[in-house]
Amino acid sequence: MKRKKKLSQSEIIASLKEQKDEVGEYEFTYDASRHEREWIVNSLGLFYEMQWFADILRLVKGGKEASVYQCLASSVSPVEGRFIAAKVYRPRRFRNLRKDHIYREGREDLDDSGNVIVKDKMLKAIRQRSDYGRKVMHTSWLEHEYKTMQILHAAGADIPKPYASGKNAILMDFIGDEEMAAPTLNTVDLDRVEARLLFERLVHNIEILLTNELVHADLSAFNILYWEGEIMLIDFPQAIFPIENHNAFMIFERDLRRICEYFIRQGVEVDHHDLVKKLWQTYNYRQMPEIDLNMLDEEDEQDRVYWQLIKDDN
Ligand SMILES: Nc1ncnc2c1ncn2[C@@H]1O[C@H](COP(=O)(O)OP(=O)(O)O)[C@@H](O)[C@H]1O
Ligand SMILES: [Mg+2]
C-alpha cells in the first residue's frame, strides 16, 4: 500500500465516507478486483490509516462467509510477528446461520464498541430483522468473536492473539510464514504419536474454554490450524455460554464428536461419549442434557438418532 499522510480521527472518518473515489488511491501488493478492493478498503481502510499494517500481501482464504488476508505489520504496530491476519466478514455472514437463536441464547447483543446494546431502537430493529437490525446483529456476532478471543488468549489458550476489531473485521496474529498460511488440520495427516500429543493439547484447550464458561460450537479439524507441530483454534463467532444455553450439552457433544472423528482417523483411541461426559461433569455443567431435537435440520438425521439414544441412556 502507498503510505499516506497521517490523519486525525475525524479526517479519517470523513475520508472513509468518500471511500468510493478513494479506493483507487490505495496500492496493495495483493491485486484485488475493483469490487473486492472497495470491500477491502471499506473494511480495513481505518486499520491501515491507524498503521496496524503497511500492506495487504495476499488472500489466504476467501469463502462465502469471511475472507482472511495476510498483511504486513507496519513497523509501528504492536504486532509480535511480521504479519497480521485480517478476517473480513462478508455482509451475509450471519444471515444464513441456521437457527441462530440457538447460539444467541444466554448472550447479550453487542454494539461496535463491544458494549451490551441497551438502546430500544437497536433492540427493536434486531427483533424485526430490518436491514438496520441485521447490520446491528452482524456487528454483534463479530464483537462476540473478538471478545471471546480476548478472553481465551488471556487465559492461555492456543489461539491467534486478537489485536483489534472494527465494524467488519478482526485483526489477529497471522499463523504461517511468508511462503504460506498454516493449513487447517483436516488437510494434515499425523503419525500416531503426534496425533496423541495434539489431541491431548486440544483437550487441554477445550478445558480452558470450559473453565471460562465457553463452548466453541463450531469446532472441527476445519477450524484448527496446524503450524510447526502446534495447533491453533480459530473461528469463534458462534461460541456459546454453557451455563445459559439450554442446548449447550448437545452443541458441546457435537464439537467433541467432530474432533474425535478426525483424531480417530489419525490413530488416536478415544471414546467420545466418555470424554464428553467426563468433561461435562468435571466442570459441573447441567448434568442432564436438555435437548431440543427441533434444533436439528433434516440432514442431521444421524444426530437425531444419536440424541434419542443419549436421552434414553440417561
Ligand atoms: N490467524 C490466521 N492465520 C492464518 N490463517 C488464518 C487465520 N485465521 C483464519 N485463517 C484461514 O482463513 C480461513 C477462514 O477463517 P475462519 O475464521 O475459519 O472463518 P470462516 O470459516 O467463517 O470463513 C481458515 O480456514 C484459515 O484457513
Ligand atoms: Mg472456519
Coordinates of N, CA, C and O and ligand atoms in Angstrom, one line a residue, residues 61 65 87 93 184 218 222-223 234-235, ligand 2:
K61 N -7.7 -17.0 2.4 CA -8.8 -17.8 2.1 C -10.0 -16.9 1.9 O -10.3 -16.1 2.8
E65 N -18.4 -16.8 3.6 CA -18.7 -16.1 4.8 C -17.7 -15.1 5.3 O -18.0 -14.0 5.8
K87 N -9.3 -10.8 9.3 CA -10.5 -11.5 8.9 C -11.6 -10.6 8.6 O -12.1 -9.8 9.5
R93 N -22.6 -12.9 6.2 CA -22.0 -13.9 7.1 C -23.0 -14.6 8.0 O -23.1 -15.8 8.2
T184 N -5.3 -26.0 7.6 CA -6.2 -26.4 8.6 C -6.0 -27.9 8.8 O -5.6 -28.6 7.9
D218 N -18.4 -24.5 17.0 CA -18.2 -24.9 15.6 C -16.8 -25.5 15.5 O -16.0 -25.3 14.5
F222 N -11.6 -28.4 10.7 CA -11.6 -27.3 9.7 C -11.3 -26.0 10.4 O -10.9 -25.0 9.8
N223 N -11.5 -25.9 11.7 CA -11.3 -24.7 12.5 C -10.1 -24.8 13.4 O -10.1 -24.1 14.5
I234 N -9.4 -21.5 15.9 CA -9.9 -20.3 15.3 C -11.4 -20.3 15.1 O -12.0 -21.3 15.4
D235 N -12.0 -19.2 14.7 CA -13.3 -19.1 14.2 C -14.4 -19.2 15.4 O -15.0 -20.2 15.5
Ligands
MG2 MG -13.9 -21.6 9.7

